[in-house]
Coordinates of C-alpha atoms and ligand atoms in Angstrom, one line a residue:
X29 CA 52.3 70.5 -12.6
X30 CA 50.2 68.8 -10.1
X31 CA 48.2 71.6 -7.8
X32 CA 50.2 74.2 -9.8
X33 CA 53.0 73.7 -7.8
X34 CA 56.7 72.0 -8.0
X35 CA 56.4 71.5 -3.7
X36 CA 53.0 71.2 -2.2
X37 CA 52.5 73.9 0.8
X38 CA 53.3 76.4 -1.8
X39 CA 50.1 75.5 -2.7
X40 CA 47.8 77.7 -0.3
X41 CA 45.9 74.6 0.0
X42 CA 45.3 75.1 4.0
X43 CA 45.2 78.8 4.3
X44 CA 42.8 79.1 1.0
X45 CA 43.5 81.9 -2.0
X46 CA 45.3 82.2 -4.9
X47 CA 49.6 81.3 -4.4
X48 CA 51.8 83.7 -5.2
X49 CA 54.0 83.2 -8.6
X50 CA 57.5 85.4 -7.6
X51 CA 58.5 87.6 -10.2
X52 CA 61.3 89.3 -8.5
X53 CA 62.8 89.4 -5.0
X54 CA 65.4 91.8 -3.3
X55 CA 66.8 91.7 0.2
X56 CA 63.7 91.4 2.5
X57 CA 61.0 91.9 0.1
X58 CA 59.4 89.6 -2.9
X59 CA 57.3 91.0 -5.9
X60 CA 54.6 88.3 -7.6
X61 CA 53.7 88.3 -11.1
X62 CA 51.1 91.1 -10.4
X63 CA 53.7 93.8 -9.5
X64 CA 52.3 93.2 -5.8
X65 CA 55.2 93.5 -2.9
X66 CA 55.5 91.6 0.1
X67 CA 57.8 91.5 2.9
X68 CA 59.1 87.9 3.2
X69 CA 59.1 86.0 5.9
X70 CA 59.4 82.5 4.2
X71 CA 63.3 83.7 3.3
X72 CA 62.7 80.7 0.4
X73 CA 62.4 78.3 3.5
X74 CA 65.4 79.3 5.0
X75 CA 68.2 80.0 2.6
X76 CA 67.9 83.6 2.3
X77 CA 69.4 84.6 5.6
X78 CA 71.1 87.6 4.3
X79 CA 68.1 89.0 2.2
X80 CA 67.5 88.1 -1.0
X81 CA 69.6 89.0 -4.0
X82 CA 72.6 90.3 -1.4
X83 CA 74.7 91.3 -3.8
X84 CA 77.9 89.7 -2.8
X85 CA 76.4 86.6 -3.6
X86 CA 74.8 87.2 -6.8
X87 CA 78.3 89.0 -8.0
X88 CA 80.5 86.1 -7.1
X89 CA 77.9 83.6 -9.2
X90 CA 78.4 85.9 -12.0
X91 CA 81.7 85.3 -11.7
X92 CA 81.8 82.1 -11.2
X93 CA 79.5 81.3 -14.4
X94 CA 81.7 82.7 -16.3
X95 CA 84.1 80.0 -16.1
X96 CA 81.0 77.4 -16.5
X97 CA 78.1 76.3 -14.8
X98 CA 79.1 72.7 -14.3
X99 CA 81.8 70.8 -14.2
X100 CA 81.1 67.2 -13.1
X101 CA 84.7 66.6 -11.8
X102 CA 85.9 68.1 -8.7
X103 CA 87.1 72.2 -8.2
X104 CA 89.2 74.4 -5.9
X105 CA 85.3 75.3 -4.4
X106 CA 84.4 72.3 -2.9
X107 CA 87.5 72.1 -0.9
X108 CA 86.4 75.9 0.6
X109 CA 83.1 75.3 1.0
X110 CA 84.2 71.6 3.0
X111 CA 87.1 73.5 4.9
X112 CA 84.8 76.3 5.8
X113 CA 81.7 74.2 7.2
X114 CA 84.5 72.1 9.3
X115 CA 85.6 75.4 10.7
X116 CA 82.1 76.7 12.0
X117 CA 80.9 73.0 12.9
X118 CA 83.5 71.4 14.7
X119 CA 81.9 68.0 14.3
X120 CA 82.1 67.7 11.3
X121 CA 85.7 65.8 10.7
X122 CA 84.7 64.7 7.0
X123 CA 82.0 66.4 4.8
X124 CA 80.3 65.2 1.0
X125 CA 78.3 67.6 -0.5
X126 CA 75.1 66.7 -2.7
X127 CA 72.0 68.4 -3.8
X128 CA 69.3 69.2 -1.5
X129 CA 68.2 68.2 2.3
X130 CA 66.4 65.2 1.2
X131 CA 69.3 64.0 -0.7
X132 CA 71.6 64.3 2.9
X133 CA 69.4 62.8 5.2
X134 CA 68.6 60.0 2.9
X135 CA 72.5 59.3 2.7
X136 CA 73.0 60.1 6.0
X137 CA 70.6 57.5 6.6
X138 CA 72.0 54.7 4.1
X139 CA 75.8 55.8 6.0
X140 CA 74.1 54.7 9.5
X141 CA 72.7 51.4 8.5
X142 CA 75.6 50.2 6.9
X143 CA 77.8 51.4 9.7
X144 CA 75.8 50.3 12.9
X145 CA 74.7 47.0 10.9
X146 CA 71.0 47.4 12.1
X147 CA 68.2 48.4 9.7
X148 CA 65.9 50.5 12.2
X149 CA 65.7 54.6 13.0
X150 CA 64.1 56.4 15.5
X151 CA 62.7 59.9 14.2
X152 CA 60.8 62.3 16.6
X153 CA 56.3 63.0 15.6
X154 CA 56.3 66.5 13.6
X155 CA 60.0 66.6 12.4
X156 CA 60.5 66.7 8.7
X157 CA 63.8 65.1 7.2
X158 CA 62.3 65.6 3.8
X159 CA 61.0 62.9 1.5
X160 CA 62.7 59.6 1.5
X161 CA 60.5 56.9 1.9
X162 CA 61.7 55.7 5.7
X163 CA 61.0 59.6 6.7
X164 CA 57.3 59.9 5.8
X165 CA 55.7 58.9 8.6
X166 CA 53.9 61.1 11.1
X167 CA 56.1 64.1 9.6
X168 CA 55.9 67.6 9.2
X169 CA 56.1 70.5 7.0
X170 CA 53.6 69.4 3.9
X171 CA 52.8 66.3 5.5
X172 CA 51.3 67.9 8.2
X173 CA 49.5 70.8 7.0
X174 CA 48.1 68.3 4.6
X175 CA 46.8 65.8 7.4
X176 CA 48.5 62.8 6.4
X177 CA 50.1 60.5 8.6
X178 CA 52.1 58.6 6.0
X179 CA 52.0 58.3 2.1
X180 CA 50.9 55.9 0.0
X181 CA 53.8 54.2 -2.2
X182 CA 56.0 53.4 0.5
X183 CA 56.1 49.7 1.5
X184 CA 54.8 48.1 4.4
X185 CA 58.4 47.0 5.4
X186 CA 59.9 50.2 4.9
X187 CA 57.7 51.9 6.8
X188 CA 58.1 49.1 9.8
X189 CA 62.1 49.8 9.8
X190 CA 61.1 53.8 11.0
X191 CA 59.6 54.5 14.6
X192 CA 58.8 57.7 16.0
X193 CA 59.3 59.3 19.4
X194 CA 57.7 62.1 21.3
X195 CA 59.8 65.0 20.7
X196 CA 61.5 66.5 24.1
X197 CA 60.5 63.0 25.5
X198 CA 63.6 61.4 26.4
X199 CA 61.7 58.2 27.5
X200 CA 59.8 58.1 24.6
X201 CA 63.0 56.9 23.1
X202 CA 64.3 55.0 25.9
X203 CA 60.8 52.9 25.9
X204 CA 61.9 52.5 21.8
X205 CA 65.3 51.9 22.4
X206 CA 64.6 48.9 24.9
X207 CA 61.8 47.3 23.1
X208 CA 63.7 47.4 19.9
X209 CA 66.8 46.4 21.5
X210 CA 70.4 46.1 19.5
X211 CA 68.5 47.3 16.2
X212 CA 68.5 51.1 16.4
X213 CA 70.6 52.4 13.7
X214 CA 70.3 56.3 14.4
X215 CA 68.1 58.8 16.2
X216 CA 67.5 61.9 13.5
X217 CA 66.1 64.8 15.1
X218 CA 65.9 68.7 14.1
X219 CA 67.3 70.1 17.2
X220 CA 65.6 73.4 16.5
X221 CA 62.3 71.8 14.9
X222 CA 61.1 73.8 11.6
X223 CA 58.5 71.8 10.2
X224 CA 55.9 71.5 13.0
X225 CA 55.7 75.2 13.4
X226 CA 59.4 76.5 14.9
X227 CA 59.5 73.8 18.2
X228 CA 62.9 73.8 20.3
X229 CA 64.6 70.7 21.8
X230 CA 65.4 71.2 25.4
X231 CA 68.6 71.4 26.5
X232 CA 68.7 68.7 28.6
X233 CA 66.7 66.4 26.2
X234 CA 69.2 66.7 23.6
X235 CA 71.7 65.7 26.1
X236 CA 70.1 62.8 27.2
X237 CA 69.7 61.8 23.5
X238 CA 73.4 62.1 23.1
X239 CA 74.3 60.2 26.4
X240 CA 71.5 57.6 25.5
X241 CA 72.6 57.3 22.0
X242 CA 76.9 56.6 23.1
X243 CA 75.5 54.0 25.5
X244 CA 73.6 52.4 23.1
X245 CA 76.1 52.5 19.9
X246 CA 73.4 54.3 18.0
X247 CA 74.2 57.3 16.0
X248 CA 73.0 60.6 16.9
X249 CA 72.1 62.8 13.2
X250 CA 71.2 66.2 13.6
X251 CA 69.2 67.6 10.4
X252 CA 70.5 71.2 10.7
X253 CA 68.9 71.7 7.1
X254 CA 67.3 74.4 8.6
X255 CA 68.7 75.2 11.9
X256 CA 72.3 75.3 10.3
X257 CA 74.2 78.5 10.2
X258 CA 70.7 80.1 11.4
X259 CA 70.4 79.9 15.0
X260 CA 74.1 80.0 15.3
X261 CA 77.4 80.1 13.4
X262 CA 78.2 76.9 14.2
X263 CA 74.2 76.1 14.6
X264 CA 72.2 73.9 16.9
X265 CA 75.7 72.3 18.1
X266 CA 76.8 75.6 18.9
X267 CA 74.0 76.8 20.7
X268 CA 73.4 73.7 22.8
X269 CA 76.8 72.2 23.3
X270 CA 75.7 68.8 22.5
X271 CA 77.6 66.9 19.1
X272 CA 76.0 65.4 16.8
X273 CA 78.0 61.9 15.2
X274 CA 76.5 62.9 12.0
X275 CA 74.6 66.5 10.5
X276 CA 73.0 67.2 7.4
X277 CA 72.9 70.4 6.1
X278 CA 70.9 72.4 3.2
X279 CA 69.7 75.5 2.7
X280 CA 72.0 78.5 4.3
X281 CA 75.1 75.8 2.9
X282 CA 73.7 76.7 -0.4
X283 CA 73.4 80.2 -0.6
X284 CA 69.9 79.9 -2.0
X285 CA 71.4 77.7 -5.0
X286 CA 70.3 73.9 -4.6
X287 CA 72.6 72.3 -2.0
X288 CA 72.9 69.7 0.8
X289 CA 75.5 68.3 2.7
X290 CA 75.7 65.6 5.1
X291 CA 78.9 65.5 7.0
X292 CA 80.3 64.2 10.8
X293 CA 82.4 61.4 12.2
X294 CA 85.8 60.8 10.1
X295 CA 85.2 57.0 10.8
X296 CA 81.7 56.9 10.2
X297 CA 82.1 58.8 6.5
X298 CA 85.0 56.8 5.6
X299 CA 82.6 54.9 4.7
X300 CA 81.3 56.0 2.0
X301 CA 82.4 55.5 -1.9
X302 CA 85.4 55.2 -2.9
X303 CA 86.8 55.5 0.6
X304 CA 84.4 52.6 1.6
X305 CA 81.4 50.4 0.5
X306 CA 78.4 52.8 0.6
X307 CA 77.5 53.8 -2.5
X308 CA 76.5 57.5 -3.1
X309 CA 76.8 59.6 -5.8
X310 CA 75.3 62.9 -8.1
X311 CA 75.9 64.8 -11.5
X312 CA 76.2 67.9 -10.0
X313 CA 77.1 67.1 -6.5
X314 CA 79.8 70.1 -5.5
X315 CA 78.4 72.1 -8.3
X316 CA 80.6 75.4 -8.7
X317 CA 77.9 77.9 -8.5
X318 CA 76.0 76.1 -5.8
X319 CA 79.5 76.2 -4.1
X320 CA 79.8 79.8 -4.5
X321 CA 76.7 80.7 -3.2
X322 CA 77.3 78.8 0.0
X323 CA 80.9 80.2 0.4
X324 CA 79.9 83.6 -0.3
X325 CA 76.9 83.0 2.3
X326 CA 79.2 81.5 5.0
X327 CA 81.7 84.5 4.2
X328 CA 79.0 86.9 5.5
X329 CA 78.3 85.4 8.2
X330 CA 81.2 84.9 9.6
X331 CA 82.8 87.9 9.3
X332 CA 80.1 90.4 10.6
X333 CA 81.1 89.7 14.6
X334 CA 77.2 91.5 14.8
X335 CA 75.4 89.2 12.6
X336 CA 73.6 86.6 15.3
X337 CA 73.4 89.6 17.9
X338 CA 71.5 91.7 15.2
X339 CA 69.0 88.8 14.2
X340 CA 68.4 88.5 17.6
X341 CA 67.2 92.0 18.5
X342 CA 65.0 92.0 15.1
X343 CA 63.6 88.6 16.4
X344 CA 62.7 89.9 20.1
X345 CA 61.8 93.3 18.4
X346 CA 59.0 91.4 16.4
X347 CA 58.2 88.8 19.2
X348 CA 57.4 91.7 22.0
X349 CA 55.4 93.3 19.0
X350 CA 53.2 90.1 17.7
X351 CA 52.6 89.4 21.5
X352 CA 51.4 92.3 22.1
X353 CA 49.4 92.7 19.5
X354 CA 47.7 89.1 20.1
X355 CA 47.1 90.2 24.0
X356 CA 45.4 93.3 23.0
X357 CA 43.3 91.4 20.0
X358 CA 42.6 89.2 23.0
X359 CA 43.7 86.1 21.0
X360 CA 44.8 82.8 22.4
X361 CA 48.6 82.3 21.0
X362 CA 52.0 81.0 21.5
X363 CA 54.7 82.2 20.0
X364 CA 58.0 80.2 19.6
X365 CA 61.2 82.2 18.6
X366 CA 64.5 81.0 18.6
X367 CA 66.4 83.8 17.0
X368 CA 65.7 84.2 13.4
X369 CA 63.0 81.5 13.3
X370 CA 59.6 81.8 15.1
X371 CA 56.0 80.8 14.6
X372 CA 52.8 82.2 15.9
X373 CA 50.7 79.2 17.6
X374 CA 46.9 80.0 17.6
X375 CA 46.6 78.0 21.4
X376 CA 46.3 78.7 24.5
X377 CA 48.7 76.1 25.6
X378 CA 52.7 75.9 25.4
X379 CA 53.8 74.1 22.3
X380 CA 57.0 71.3 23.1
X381 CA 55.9 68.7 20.7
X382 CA 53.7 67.6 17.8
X383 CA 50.9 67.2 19.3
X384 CA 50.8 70.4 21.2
X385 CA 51.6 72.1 17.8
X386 CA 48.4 70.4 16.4
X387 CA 46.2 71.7 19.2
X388 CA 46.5 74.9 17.5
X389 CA 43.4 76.5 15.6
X390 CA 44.4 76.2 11.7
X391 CA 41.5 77.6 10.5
X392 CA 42.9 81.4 12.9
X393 CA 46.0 80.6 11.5
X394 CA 44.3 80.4 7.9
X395 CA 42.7 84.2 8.5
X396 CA 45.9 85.5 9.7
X397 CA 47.7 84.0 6.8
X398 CA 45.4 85.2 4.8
X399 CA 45.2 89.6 6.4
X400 CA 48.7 89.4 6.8
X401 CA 48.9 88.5 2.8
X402 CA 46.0 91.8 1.6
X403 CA 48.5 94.0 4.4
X404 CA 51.6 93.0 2.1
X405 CA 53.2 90.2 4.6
X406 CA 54.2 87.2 3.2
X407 CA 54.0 83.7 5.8
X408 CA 54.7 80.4 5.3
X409 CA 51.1 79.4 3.9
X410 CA 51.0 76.6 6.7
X411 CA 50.9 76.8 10.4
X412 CA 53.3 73.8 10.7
X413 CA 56.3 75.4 8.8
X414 CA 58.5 78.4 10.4
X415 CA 59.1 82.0 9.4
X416 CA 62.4 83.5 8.9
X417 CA 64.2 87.1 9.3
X418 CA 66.7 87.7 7.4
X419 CA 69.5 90.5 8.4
X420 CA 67.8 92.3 5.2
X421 CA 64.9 93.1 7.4
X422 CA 64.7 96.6 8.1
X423 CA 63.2 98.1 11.8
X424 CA 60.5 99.8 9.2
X425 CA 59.7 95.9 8.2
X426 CA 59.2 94.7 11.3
X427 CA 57.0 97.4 12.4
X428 CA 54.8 97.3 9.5
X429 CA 54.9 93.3 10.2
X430 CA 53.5 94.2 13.1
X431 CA 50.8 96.6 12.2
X432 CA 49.4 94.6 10.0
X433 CA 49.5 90.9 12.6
X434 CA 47.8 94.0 15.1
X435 CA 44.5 94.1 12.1
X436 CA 44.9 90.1 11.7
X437 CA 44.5 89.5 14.9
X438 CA 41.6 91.6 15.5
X439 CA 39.7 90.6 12.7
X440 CA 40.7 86.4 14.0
X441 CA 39.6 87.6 17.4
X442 CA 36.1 89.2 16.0
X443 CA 35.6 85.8 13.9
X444 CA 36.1 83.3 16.7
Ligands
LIG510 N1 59.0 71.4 2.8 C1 59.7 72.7 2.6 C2 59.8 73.4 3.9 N2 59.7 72.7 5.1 C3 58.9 73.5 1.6 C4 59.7 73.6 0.4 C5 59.0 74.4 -0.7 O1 57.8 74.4 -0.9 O2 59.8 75.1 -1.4

């Protein structure tokens, strides 16, 4: 496998040691091949919002296998999972289900050429819409802990069809939208930013990207891959009270099983085959156990009325904690929370965008990653990717979280 890996930041190239190889995980904690436990804080990049293993997931799989693993023809499932998302998301009027996040957002994409008739998309420095072709370019997550601005075996021509804004800089894209006049196809933003470190859109950006977006015929996609189901039941939509004309989902929509969705305007997802022209398709699209895992997910959310409440005081618990903890190690820091996901900046100055998030000091980040790891904390292994809590995590896990971030920073602080 090339670097050892099947996904690059799993790596530990930028933070340095040996990467963990999971044996085992259970609700917040993981266990690596040496018998070694960690709390988690990487929640398998966002899935694992009710702990790992919760047990009325992994019971209703069992089930579900039972009656076989795949079916490639359509079941009862799919029409849950569908009716469920259009419940909590109320832009969502038609919904197709496929494999992953990259998978929806380069549908998502195909849908919004074909619809609009105009080849170009606007994407925002720092955010990551996974790894088709047009999104690779000035992105985040791997991308950017790696340092590159783009990667090689995309063409020229592709790349030329995607330009990218300065995120919570509604001119930016104005100055775009004019210069490339009548040729904007979409605007795809994360409107809770993930993969640049945890960055959150302004209210009133997001706004102006919607009213800018109507005026302009250009179609407004969330990626809520990460923010979905996470920041709010009905996600970033929820919380901001700005629609998007098209989302794509993954992660929480899968339960931890390998699932995406992309899903919004009926007219605009009419569209798509057999309904209309666009062609998209996949062997184990709407995969029963996938499906389960989603449903069973979604269940849990939405029927504990406490659920977002109680993420919430475990995410200000361990934000007062970590902030204290830097201010008494004397280290400069940010620290970005937006409920269940945060990230600890090593800056002095308030992070809004990507390049703000670069000013940060990877190589502190690197020695915190690395003293929260010996104090049995497990971080994303990157300082441009966002950690998770799960409802799983205990009081006792935060505290010990931040115990051991009190050593790490000291010991950054003493280094510097
Ligand atoms: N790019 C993913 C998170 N932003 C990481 C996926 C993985 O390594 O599993």
């Amino acid at each position: 496998m090339p670097g050892g890996v099947n996904s690059p930041v799993r790596a530990f190239r930028s933070v340095g040691g040996a990467p963990l190889y999971i044996k085992s995980a259970l609700g917040s904690k993981m266990v690596d091949a040496d018998g070694n436990e960690f709390i988690d804080y990487v929640g398998s990049w966002g899935p694992m919002i009710l702990g790992h293993a919760d047990p009325r997931v992994i019971d209703a799989i069992k089930r579900t296998a039972e009656n076989g693993t795949s079916f490639g023809a359509n079941s009862e499932l799919e029409i849950e999972l569908a009716k469920f998302v259009k419940r909590l998301v109320p832009s969502i009027e038609m919904i197709r289900m496929v494999n992953s996040g990259t998978e929806a957002t380069m549908s998502a994409m195909r849908l919004a050429r074909a619809f609009t008739g105009r080849n170009k998309i606007i994407k925002f420095e720092g955010c990551y819409h996974g790894h088709g072709d047009s999104f690779l370019s000035k992105a985040g997550s791997g991308v950017a802990t790696f340092g590159l601005p783009d990667s090689p075996g995309v063409t020229p021509t592709t790349a030329a069809d995607t330009l990218n804004a300065v995120y919570n800089d509604l001119a930016s894209v104005q100055k775009l939208v004019q210069q490339n006049h009548g040729e904007i196809a979409a605007v795809f933003i994360e409107p809770v930013a993930g993969n640049m470190g945890c960055v959150q859109a302004r209210r009133e950006f997001l706004q102006g990207l919607r009213d800018l977006c109507t005026a302009e015929n250009i179609l407004l996609i969330f990626d809520e891959v990460m923010c979905g189901f996470r920041v709010a039941r009905g996600g970033a939509q929820e919380l901001y009270g700005t629609d998007a004309d098209l989302t794509t989902f993954g992660k929480i929509i899968g339960g931890g099983l390998p699932v995406g969705a992309y899903g919004g305007r009926g007219d605009i997802m009419e569209m798509i085959a057999p309904s209309g022209p666009v062609y998209q398709a996949g062997t184990l699209s709407g995969n029963p156990l996938a499906m389960t895992a989603g449903i069973e997910t979604l269940r849990a959310i939405d029927e504990d009325t406490d659920f977002f409440s109680s993420l919430e005081e475990k995410g200000a618990h361990l934000e007062r904690g970590l902030r204290d903890a830097a201010l008494e190690a004397g280290v400069e820091h940010q620290i970005n929370r937006v409920g269940s996901m945060f990230t600890v900046f090593f800056t002095r100055k308030e992070v809004t965008d990507f390049t703000s998030a670069k000013m940060s000091d990877t190589e502190k980040f690197a020695e915190y990653f690395r003293h929260m790891l010996q104090s049995g904390i497990y971080l994303p292994p990157s300082q441009f990717e966002a950690c998770f809590i799960s409802v799983a995590h205990t009081r006792e896990d935060l505290d010990r979280t931040i115990e051991a971030a009190s050593g790490a920073f000291t010991t950054v602080a003493k280094n510097k």
